[in-house]
Amino acid sequence: MSITRIADALSGEIPVGLEITIAGWVRTRRDSKAGFSFIHVHDGSCFNPIQVVAPGELENYADEIQRLTTGCSLQCTGTLVESGGRGQSFEIQAATVEVLGWVSDPDTYPIQPKQHSFEFLREVAHLRPRTNTFGAVTRVRHAAAQAIHRFFDDNGYYWISTPIITASDSEGAGDMFRVSTLDPENPPRNEKGKVDFKQDFFGRETFLTVSGQLPVEGYCLSLSKVYTFGPTFRAENSNTSRHLAEFWMVEPEIAFADLDDLADLSEDFLKYIFKYVLERCGDDLQFFEQRIEPEAIKRLESLVNSEFVRIDYGEAIEILEKSGAKFEFPAKWGLDLQTEHERYLTEKHFSAPVIVKNYPKEIKAFYMRLNDDNKTVAAMDVLAPGIGEIIGGAQREERLDVLEARIAEHGLSTEAYDWYLDLRRYGSVPHAGFGLGFERLINYLTGMANIRDVIPYPRVPGRAEF
RNA sequence: UCCCCGGUAGCUCAGCUGGUUAGAGCGGGUGACUGUUAAUCACUAGGUCGUUGGUUCGAAUCCGACCCGGGGAGCCA
């Protein structure tokens, strides 16, 4: 016996009158002594549940069907019919309803057919996928991941699985989680009394990666167009709605390319994903628009249809200085743009996504290519209305001598980056890449306010349950 | 890490100028009723008021400490 997805049953593509079997979980039950019950069943295949009409003649009607509560699992075989009621086009006239799993204590079952606070749902992260919101988030997240892979595949990129365990103790971004098999109670010590990591699993200190960028550059400088898409870890004590200790990042890297090529890529890339999700997740997005963020769909559509504005950092500072707007922190050449500045540019001044390019070298990473003015580097940020920075990237420094000097300027050791410098010693070419925080993208796509609610089991300081 | 706010029933909250037996809606149970749409109506069960110490004749309410959660800032993606 095969099970029909509820999405297919509701699609209109299955002929009315056909007998089908569906399986899923009860969202609500309403019943009538006059002779039947309405059971809304969801199986995750789409936003809407299907309505099962269970007649009182069913042999288990009184002792089972009338005892169904939210969360019970069941399998139902019956005839697909046009619905007599409002709210759905099709429903199932049940011939059999088999209860697969009861909710053992309906009195305390946490997921009810009502609005819960997201704070509460985080405490039951294993049950929250049963809610409308988290089902919809999950489908959008999946669609976005698919869109990313398809975009790159369509455009000749290779997906590179860069390592999660890394020996580089400084990939240029944030504090790292240590990976070790040493006994924390009694670690081996060297002559100086320090922990002897030579005796650790890898014979040296190792950490969880904070970025796949450096290793992926090695593949870029042979396969030309590559990207990473995987988990990333930051051991920073950040407690905000925009930070996770474990999150997913997308990092394309392209050879024979400069900053303008990278800006083109970021614009095409974002538009492709947004269009893809708009096409595939209509019902889910409609739900977000109704219940989560009234602008959810509008802002996606407007981004897809807008031309991204491109300006230099210097011009951005000028605009902000001349704006006459009151900022908590003044905009000044040499300082990074604050969230309030980014919002002014995208929401007030241009009313469009803005790509800001060529930042002062002092506020950017060592591997970003030094411009001829000797003051700025070829870095860019994509700023989107309503969210701020969504992408950060740069053309990489491909000149060996300049890169060595920049490493020294940043007080880093050239030894640690020797393999990275090899890429400049042997067949170096201009190349560029950016990083996109996947969960931040999902926040933007769904309108969900907290990053902890767009990843299945969020890891944040002091919390790693489930 | 810093600054704010909060913790009362399974959930969402009210009660907080200290004063008999701590309330509502939803959810659960029972019944009524109905092609219903987070149905409706009636009845009913359910609480060590985050923990702990203190002030007081008396603390959910005031004070201290601790724990937990949230928002903002910094860092960043």
XYZ file of C-alpha atoms (C1' of nucleotides) in Angstrom:
543
model
C 0.000 0.000 0.000
C 1.432 3.340 -0.960
C 0.909 6.581 0.886
C -0.124 9.722 -0.935
C 1.543 12.966 0.125
C -0.983 15.466 1.387
C 0.564 18.046 -0.952
C -0.347 15.804 -3.895
C -3.829 15.083 -2.559
C -4.526 18.828 -2.343
C -2.869 19.712 -5.643
C -5.860 18.913 -7.841
C -3.819 16.481 -9.889
C -5.346 13.373 -8.346
C -8.780 12.596 -9.805
C -11.735 13.028 -7.511
C -13.302 9.679 -6.597
C -10.002 7.852 -6.322
C -9.276 5.914 -3.151
C -6.048 7.055 -1.520
C -4.219 6.567 1.738
C -2.651 9.438 3.644
C -0.668 9.406 6.877
C 0.242 12.182 9.258
C -0.457 13.913 12.539
C -3.688 15.411 13.862
C -3.724 19.188 14.045
C -7.363 19.613 15.129
C -10.491 17.494 15.519
C -14.064 18.730 15.528
C -16.875 16.244 15.815
C -20.579 15.869 15.652
C -22.894 13.549 17.488
C -24.984 13.706 14.332
C -22.578 11.350 12.757
C -19.040 12.336 11.852
C -15.822 14.106 12.743
C -13.546 16.500 10.899
C -9.881 15.766 11.420
C -7.199 18.062 10.051
C -4.087 16.029 9.283
C -0.671 17.362 8.302
C 2.342 15.436 7.018
C 4.824 18.247 6.339
C 4.575 17.990 2.561
C 2.882 21.375 2.324
C 1.606 24.177 4.506
C -2.052 23.115 4.560
C -3.424 20.080 6.364
C -5.982 17.872 4.659
C -9.445 17.465 6.121
C -10.462 13.891 6.833
C -14.196 13.373 7.226
C -14.648 10.337 9.479
C -18.223 8.959 9.492
C -19.729 7.617 12.717
C -20.213 4.227 11.118
C -16.496 3.480 11.355
C -16.062 0.609 13.798
C -13.508 2.501 15.892
C -15.435 5.793 15.826
C -16.528 5.959 19.448
C -13.568 4.388 21.174
C -10.751 5.846 19.049
C -11.655 8.619 16.615
C -13.521 10.647 19.190
C -10.513 10.414 21.468
C -8.063 11.854 18.921
C -6.234 14.937 20.145
C -3.670 17.255 18.595
C -0.462 15.392 17.829
C -1.859 11.860 17.432
C -0.546 10.054 14.376
C -2.820 8.167 12.024
C -3.218 6.614 8.642
C -6.415 7.073 6.693
C -7.732 5.369 3.581
C -10.688 6.908 1.816
C -12.080 8.593 -1.236
C -10.710 11.941 -2.380
C -13.737 14.217 -2.842
C -14.409 17.875 -3.493
C -14.981 19.567 -0.183
C -18.430 20.781 0.762
C -17.046 23.231 3.278
C -15.153 26.454 2.929
C -11.411 26.587 3.435
C -10.295 23.707 1.255
C -10.997 22.350 -2.228
C -10.518 18.677 -1.467
C -10.981 16.372 1.476
C -11.003 12.662 2.228
C -14.161 10.720 2.946
C -12.637 8.110 5.220
C -13.250 4.374 4.866
C -10.747 3.465 7.564
C -8.829 5.494 10.101
C -6.047 3.650 11.848
C -4.486 5.337 14.854
C -0.754 4.767 14.787
C 0.331 6.616 17.898
C -1.577 8.239 20.735
C -0.561 11.337 22.628
C -0.109 9.689 25.999
C -0.901 12.772 28.062
C -2.960 15.277 26.041
C -3.296 17.444 29.126
C 0.378 18.384 29.040
C 1.237 17.911 25.346
C 3.110 21.138 24.629
C 1.978 21.738 21.046
C -1.554 23.086 20.906
C -3.537 24.513 18.015
C -2.821 28.066 19.146
C 0.006 30.584 19.061
C 2.901 29.735 21.314
C 5.757 32.041 22.146
C 8.945 31.274 20.253
C 10.794 31.333 23.577
C 8.669 28.446 24.793
C 9.007 26.512 21.553
C 12.806 26.696 21.801
C 12.510 24.675 24.985
C 10.712 21.948 23.046
C 12.847 22.155 19.924
C 12.176 18.482 19.167
C 8.409 19.111 18.992
C 8.308 22.576 17.448
C 8.584 21.239 13.861
C 4.945 20.182 14.362
C 3.794 23.794 14.387
C 2.741 25.755 11.309
C 5.587 28.200 11.715
C 8.414 25.706 12.022
C 7.051 23.514 9.276
C 7.048 26.554 7.000
C 10.529 27.648 8.098
C 11.812 24.142 7.417
C 10.404 24.078 3.893
C 11.785 27.535 3.087
C 15.178 26.591 4.496
C 15.230 23.491 2.335
C 14.152 25.416 -0.767
C 16.854 28.027 -0.186
C 19.532 25.342 0.202
C 18.376 23.700 -3.020
C 18.375 27.058 -4.786
C 21.962 27.699 -3.706
C 23.221 24.378 -5.038
C 21.249 24.744 -8.262
C 22.440 28.273 -8.888
C 26.056 27.236 -8.565
C 25.623 24.038 -10.546
C 23.855 25.899 -13.355
C 26.747 28.341 -13.485
C 29.632 25.874 -13.532
C 30.710 25.937 -9.884
C 31.996 22.958 -7.891
C 30.892 22.334 -4.334
C 33.967 21.920 -2.133
C 33.628 20.265 1.280
C 36.243 22.150 3.246
C 37.255 20.607 6.574
C 35.304 21.182 9.764
C 38.300 20.397 11.941
C 41.113 22.796 11.199
C 44.676 23.291 12.385
C 44.798 26.988 11.567
C 44.395 28.726 14.883
C 43.518 31.973 13.182
C 41.432 31.985 10.070
C 40.831 35.609 10.617
C 37.420 35.483 12.220
C 36.568 35.074 15.840
C 37.220 32.721 18.729
C 37.343 29.012 18.032
C 36.161 25.826 19.713
C 38.993 23.486 20.613
C 38.879 19.917 19.316
C 40.809 17.552 21.559
C 40.816 13.992 22.837
C 43.138 14.766 25.747
C 41.863 14.032 29.238
C 40.779 17.435 30.543
C 41.268 16.211 34.128
C 44.867 15.274 33.579
C 46.357 16.437 30.274
C 49.971 15.636 29.355
C 52.400 18.509 30.013
C 55.571 19.621 28.262
C 58.804 20.822 29.903
C 57.322 24.270 30.386
C 54.330 22.840 32.236
C 51.942 23.717 29.405
C 49.481 21.234 27.920
C 51.384 19.128 25.387
C 49.220 19.092 22.291
C 51.852 17.038 20.480
C 50.225 14.134 22.275
C 46.737 15.135 21.156
C 44.851 13.216 18.480
C 46.233 15.209 15.559
C 49.636 15.822 17.123
C 48.888 19.530 17.364
C 46.213 21.963 18.426
C 43.007 21.723 16.404
C 39.759 23.661 16.297
C 36.367 23.792 14.631
C 36.440 25.923 11.513
C 35.274 29.531 11.536
C 35.307 29.804 7.744
C 36.050 27.661 4.714
C 37.423 30.576 2.749
C 41.150 29.979 3.038
C 41.024 26.269 2.176
C 38.522 26.826 -0.630
C 40.917 29.308 -2.259
C 43.185 26.358 -2.941
C 40.473 24.718 -4.998
C 39.517 27.976 -6.650
C 43.066 28.286 -7.956
C 42.626 25.156 -10.044
C 38.919 24.619 -10.596
C 38.180 28.317 -11.197
C 34.648 28.477 -9.807
C 33.962 26.812 -6.470
C 31.905 27.245 -3.321
C 31.573 25.896 0.186
C 28.269 25.332 1.928
C 28.522 23.867 5.372
C 28.554 24.388 9.125
C 30.782 26.954 10.769
C 31.536 27.560 14.448
C 32.258 30.658 16.503
C 33.032 30.442 20.202
C 32.118 34.067 20.777
C 29.963 35.025 23.705
C 27.400 36.743 21.519
C 23.889 36.849 22.871
C 21.817 38.405 20.122
C 19.030 37.457 17.769
C 21.530 37.446 14.866
C 24.292 35.136 16.185
C 24.694 31.401 16.613
C 27.686 29.417 17.845
C 27.004 26.909 15.056
C 25.662 28.205 11.771
C 25.852 27.474 8.063
C 27.740 29.567 5.603
C 27.915 29.782 1.813
C 31.242 30.939 0.388
C 31.761 31.100 -3.375
C 35.241 31.819 -4.688
C 35.932 32.729 -8.316
C 39.225 32.933 -10.191
C 40.103 35.480 -12.901
C 37.693 37.860 -11.240
C 37.786 41.267 -9.607
C 35.532 43.105 -7.195
C 33.022 44.108 -9.870
C 32.656 40.504 -10.987
C 32.017 39.582 -7.370
C 29.364 42.278 -7.024
C 27.657 40.937 -10.162
C 27.761 37.439 -8.724
C 26.242 38.475 -5.404
C 23.375 40.264 -7.134
C 22.588 37.375 -9.493
C 22.915 34.882 -6.664
C 20.507 36.617 -4.275
C 17.933 37.265 -6.991
C 18.042 33.609 -8.055
C 17.427 32.342 -4.520
C 14.647 34.803 -3.791
C 12.904 34.033 -7.072
C 13.233 30.300 -6.451
C 11.705 30.542 -2.976
C 8.929 32.846 -4.185
C 8.041 30.276 -6.843
C 8.246 27.197 -4.636
C 7.027 28.282 -1.222
C 3.962 30.401 -1.975
C 1.757 29.006 0.794
C 4.518 29.184 3.368
C 5.387 32.771 2.452
C 1.732 33.723 2.604
C 1.637 32.401 6.145
C 4.695 34.476 7.078
C 3.062 37.534 5.552
C -0.120 36.968 7.576
C 1.349 35.980 10.900
C 5.006 36.954 11.133
C 6.026 39.894 8.937
C 3.508 41.878 6.862
C 6.199 42.895 4.352
C 7.550 39.354 3.936
C 6.551 38.795 0.324
C 6.705 42.402 -0.834
C 10.306 42.886 0.152
C 11.384 39.678 -1.589
C 9.642 40.709 -4.773
C 11.065 44.200 -4.682
C 14.596 42.871 -4.204
C 14.191 40.541 -7.172
C 13.017 43.435 -9.338
C 15.439 46.096 -8.180
C 18.823 47.122 -9.514
C 21.434 46.907 -6.803
C 23.070 50.285 -6.236
C 26.884 50.243 -6.234
C 28.867 52.899 -4.429
C 32.288 53.297 -2.885
C 32.700 53.401 0.860
C 33.918 56.982 0.499
C 30.739 58.018 -1.314
C 28.649 56.272 1.327
C 30.375 58.274 4.063
C 29.789 61.491 2.104
C 26.104 60.723 1.675
C 25.775 60.008 5.387
C 27.666 63.138 6.382
C 25.557 65.337 4.103
C 22.299 63.606 5.002
C 21.568 65.783 8.002
C 20.166 62.677 9.679
C 20.784 62.194 13.381
C 22.920 59.123 14.049
C 23.894 57.740 17.390
C 27.386 57.201 16.011
C 28.694 59.682 13.444
C 29.695 58.396 10.018
C 33.342 59.219 9.451
C 35.952 58.033 6.970
C 37.953 55.269 8.646
C 35.134 53.928 10.797
C 32.973 50.964 9.936
C 29.355 51.562 8.995
C 26.924 51.067 11.868
C 23.601 49.290 11.492
C 21.855 52.685 11.527
C 24.040 53.876 8.638
C 23.337 50.788 6.588
C 19.618 51.213 7.144
C 19.745 54.858 6.116
C 21.457 54.013 2.833
C 19.207 51.115 1.848
C 15.880 52.255 3.258
C 15.934 56.037 3.087
C 18.484 57.252 0.573
C 18.350 54.632 -2.182
C 15.336 52.484 -1.229
C 17.163 49.568 -2.824
C 19.855 47.026 -2.030
C 23.253 48.697 -1.937
C 26.690 47.243 -2.559
C 29.321 49.264 -0.728
C 32.855 48.776 -2.052
C 36.461 49.662 -1.212
C 36.700 50.011 2.541
C 39.644 51.458 4.501
C 42.238 48.734 4.876
C 42.468 49.245 8.640
C 38.970 47.903 9.287
C 39.200 44.854 7.014
C 40.986 41.500 6.949
C 44.596 40.928 5.829
C 43.730 38.827 2.757
C 41.693 41.554 1.041
C 43.380 43.059 -1.998
C 45.098 46.391 -1.446
C 43.925 49.061 -3.879
C 46.304 51.380 -5.741
C 45.455 54.252 -3.394
C 47.186 52.270 -0.652
C 44.393 53.299 1.700
C 41.536 51.008 0.795
C 41.013 47.341 0.057
C 38.777 45.718 -2.546
C 36.110 44.621 -0.073
C 32.362 44.791 -0.522
C 29.234 44.404 1.582
C 25.770 43.835 0.206
C 23.249 45.753 2.282
C 19.564 44.944 1.964
C 16.604 47.040 3.115
C 15.155 45.683 6.333
C 18.122 43.571 7.339
C 21.391 45.389 6.729
C 24.506 43.432 5.826
C 23.622 40.148 4.180
C 26.855 39.400 2.303
C 30.475 40.331 2.960
C 33.227 39.650 0.447
C 36.423 40.802 -1.180
C 38.859 40.429 -3.997
C 41.794 38.510 -2.509
C 45.358 39.762 -2.424
C 47.042 37.678 -5.118
C 50.492 39.371 -4.991
C 52.910 37.458 -2.789
C 54.940 40.429 -1.550
C 51.892 42.543 -0.752
C 50.197 39.672 1.058
C 53.295 39.000 3.160
C 53.441 42.664 4.102
C 49.748 42.681 5.032
C 50.149 39.582 7.210
C 52.985 41.324 9.026
C 50.939 44.530 9.402
C 48.231 42.524 11.108
C 50.766 41.035 13.496
C 50.210 37.505 12.181
C 52.919 34.946 11.585
C 53.775 34.153 7.971
C 54.649 30.626 9.125
C 51.054 29.780 9.912
C 49.991 30.952 6.465
C 52.785 29.323 4.527
C 50.458 27.002 2.645
C 48.178 29.963 1.888
C 51.175 31.899 0.521
C 51.990 28.907 -1.715
C 48.831 29.731 -3.638
C 50.509 33.047 -4.519
C 53.876 31.443 -5.247
C 52.550 28.988 -7.815
C 50.348 30.294 -10.592
C 48.603 33.074 -8.678
C 45.663 34.824 -10.353
C 43.226 37.536 -9.365
C 40.321 35.951 -7.490
C 37.468 36.988 -5.259
C 34.805 35.533 -3.011
C 32.120 36.291 -0.466
C 30.434 34.785 2.562
C 26.711 34.565 3.191
C 25.287 33.541 6.557
C 22.664 30.977 5.622
C 20.464 31.494 8.692
C 20.482 35.254 8.180
C 19.250 34.615 4.680
C 16.442 32.449 6.078
C 15.560 35.187 8.551
C 15.206 37.553 5.632
C 13.213 35.101 3.515
C 10.725 34.271 6.271
C 10.589 37.479 8.273
C 11.414 35.485 11.415
C 13.024 37.858 13.891
C 15.339 35.501 15.780
C 18.098 33.423 14.196
C 17.478 30.686 16.803
C 14.148 30.023 15.119
C 15.443 29.295 11.617
C 17.891 26.485 12.496
C 16.555 23.160 13.792
C 18.496 22.928 17.058
C 20.166 26.247 17.856
C 23.516 26.365 19.654
C 24.131 29.542 21.625
C 26.303 30.353 24.650
C 25.197 28.245 27.595
C 22.783 26.144 25.596
C 23.267 22.983 23.537
C 20.216 20.850 24.259
C 18.772 18.120 22.094
C 31.050 40.561 28.203
C 27.964 45.088 29.348
C 22.973 47.531 29.961
C 17.707 46.838 30.494
C 13.089 43.656 31.095
C 10.784 39.272 32.757
C 9.799 34.200 35.553
C 2.006 33.046 38.537
C -2.127 26.332 35.854
C 0.136 22.194 30.080
C 0.286 27.237 27.043
C -0.713 32.879 26.816
C -1.415 36.217 30.560
C -4.103 39.233 34.719
C -3.369 39.851 39.967
C 1.954 43.188 42.579
C 0.422 51.007 46.792
C 1.506 43.556 51.500
C -4.483 41.399 54.220
C -9.548 35.778 54.283
C -10.319 30.156 50.131
C -4.728 33.016 43.611
C -8.165 34.458 38.444
C -9.243 34.475 32.848
C -8.708 32.583 27.852
C -6.825 28.472 25.296
C -5.629 23.269 26.011
C -7.520 18.453 28.903
C -12.067 15.631 30.779
C -17.648 15.174 30.700
C -22.133 16.620 28.332
C -25.093 19.509 24.581
C -25.140 21.057 19.541
C -23.533 21.731 14.680
C -20.597 20.416 7.006
C -17.135 22.091 10.952
C -12.549 25.624 9.740
C -7.766 27.917 15.979
C -16.241 25.901 15.747
C -19.877 27.207 19.722
C -22.323 26.566 24.731
C -22.441 24.378 29.821
C -20.063 21.823 33.733
C -15.338 20.063 35.647
C -10.193 18.834 37.075
C -5.596 21.403 37.285
C -1.090 26.031 40.771
C 5.172 24.650 46.699
C 3.217 32.111 42.410
C 11.693 30.255 39.402
C 14.956 28.909 43.942
C 16.677 30.549 48.496
C 17.431 33.846 52.562
C 15.339 38.168 54.912
C 11.638 42.203 56.548
C 6.588 41.602 58.744
C 1.343 39.609 63.038
C 0.849 38.376 57.726
C 4.590 37.929 51.277
C 2.680 35.979 44.480
C 3.109 41.255 46.085
C 8.731 44.568 49.614
C 14.439 43.700 49.966
C 19.113 40.582 48.961
C 21.523 36.489 46.556
C 21.335 32.809 42.965
C 19.206 30.197 38.617
C 16.631 30.527 33.991
C 14.535 33.211 29.732
C 14.122 37.553 26.513
C 15.493 42.437 24.265
C 19.453 45.852 23.107
C 24.913 46.905 22.590
C 29.746 45.120 21.232
C 31.801 41.178 17.969
C 30.382 39.438 13.451
C 27.821 35.938 9.196
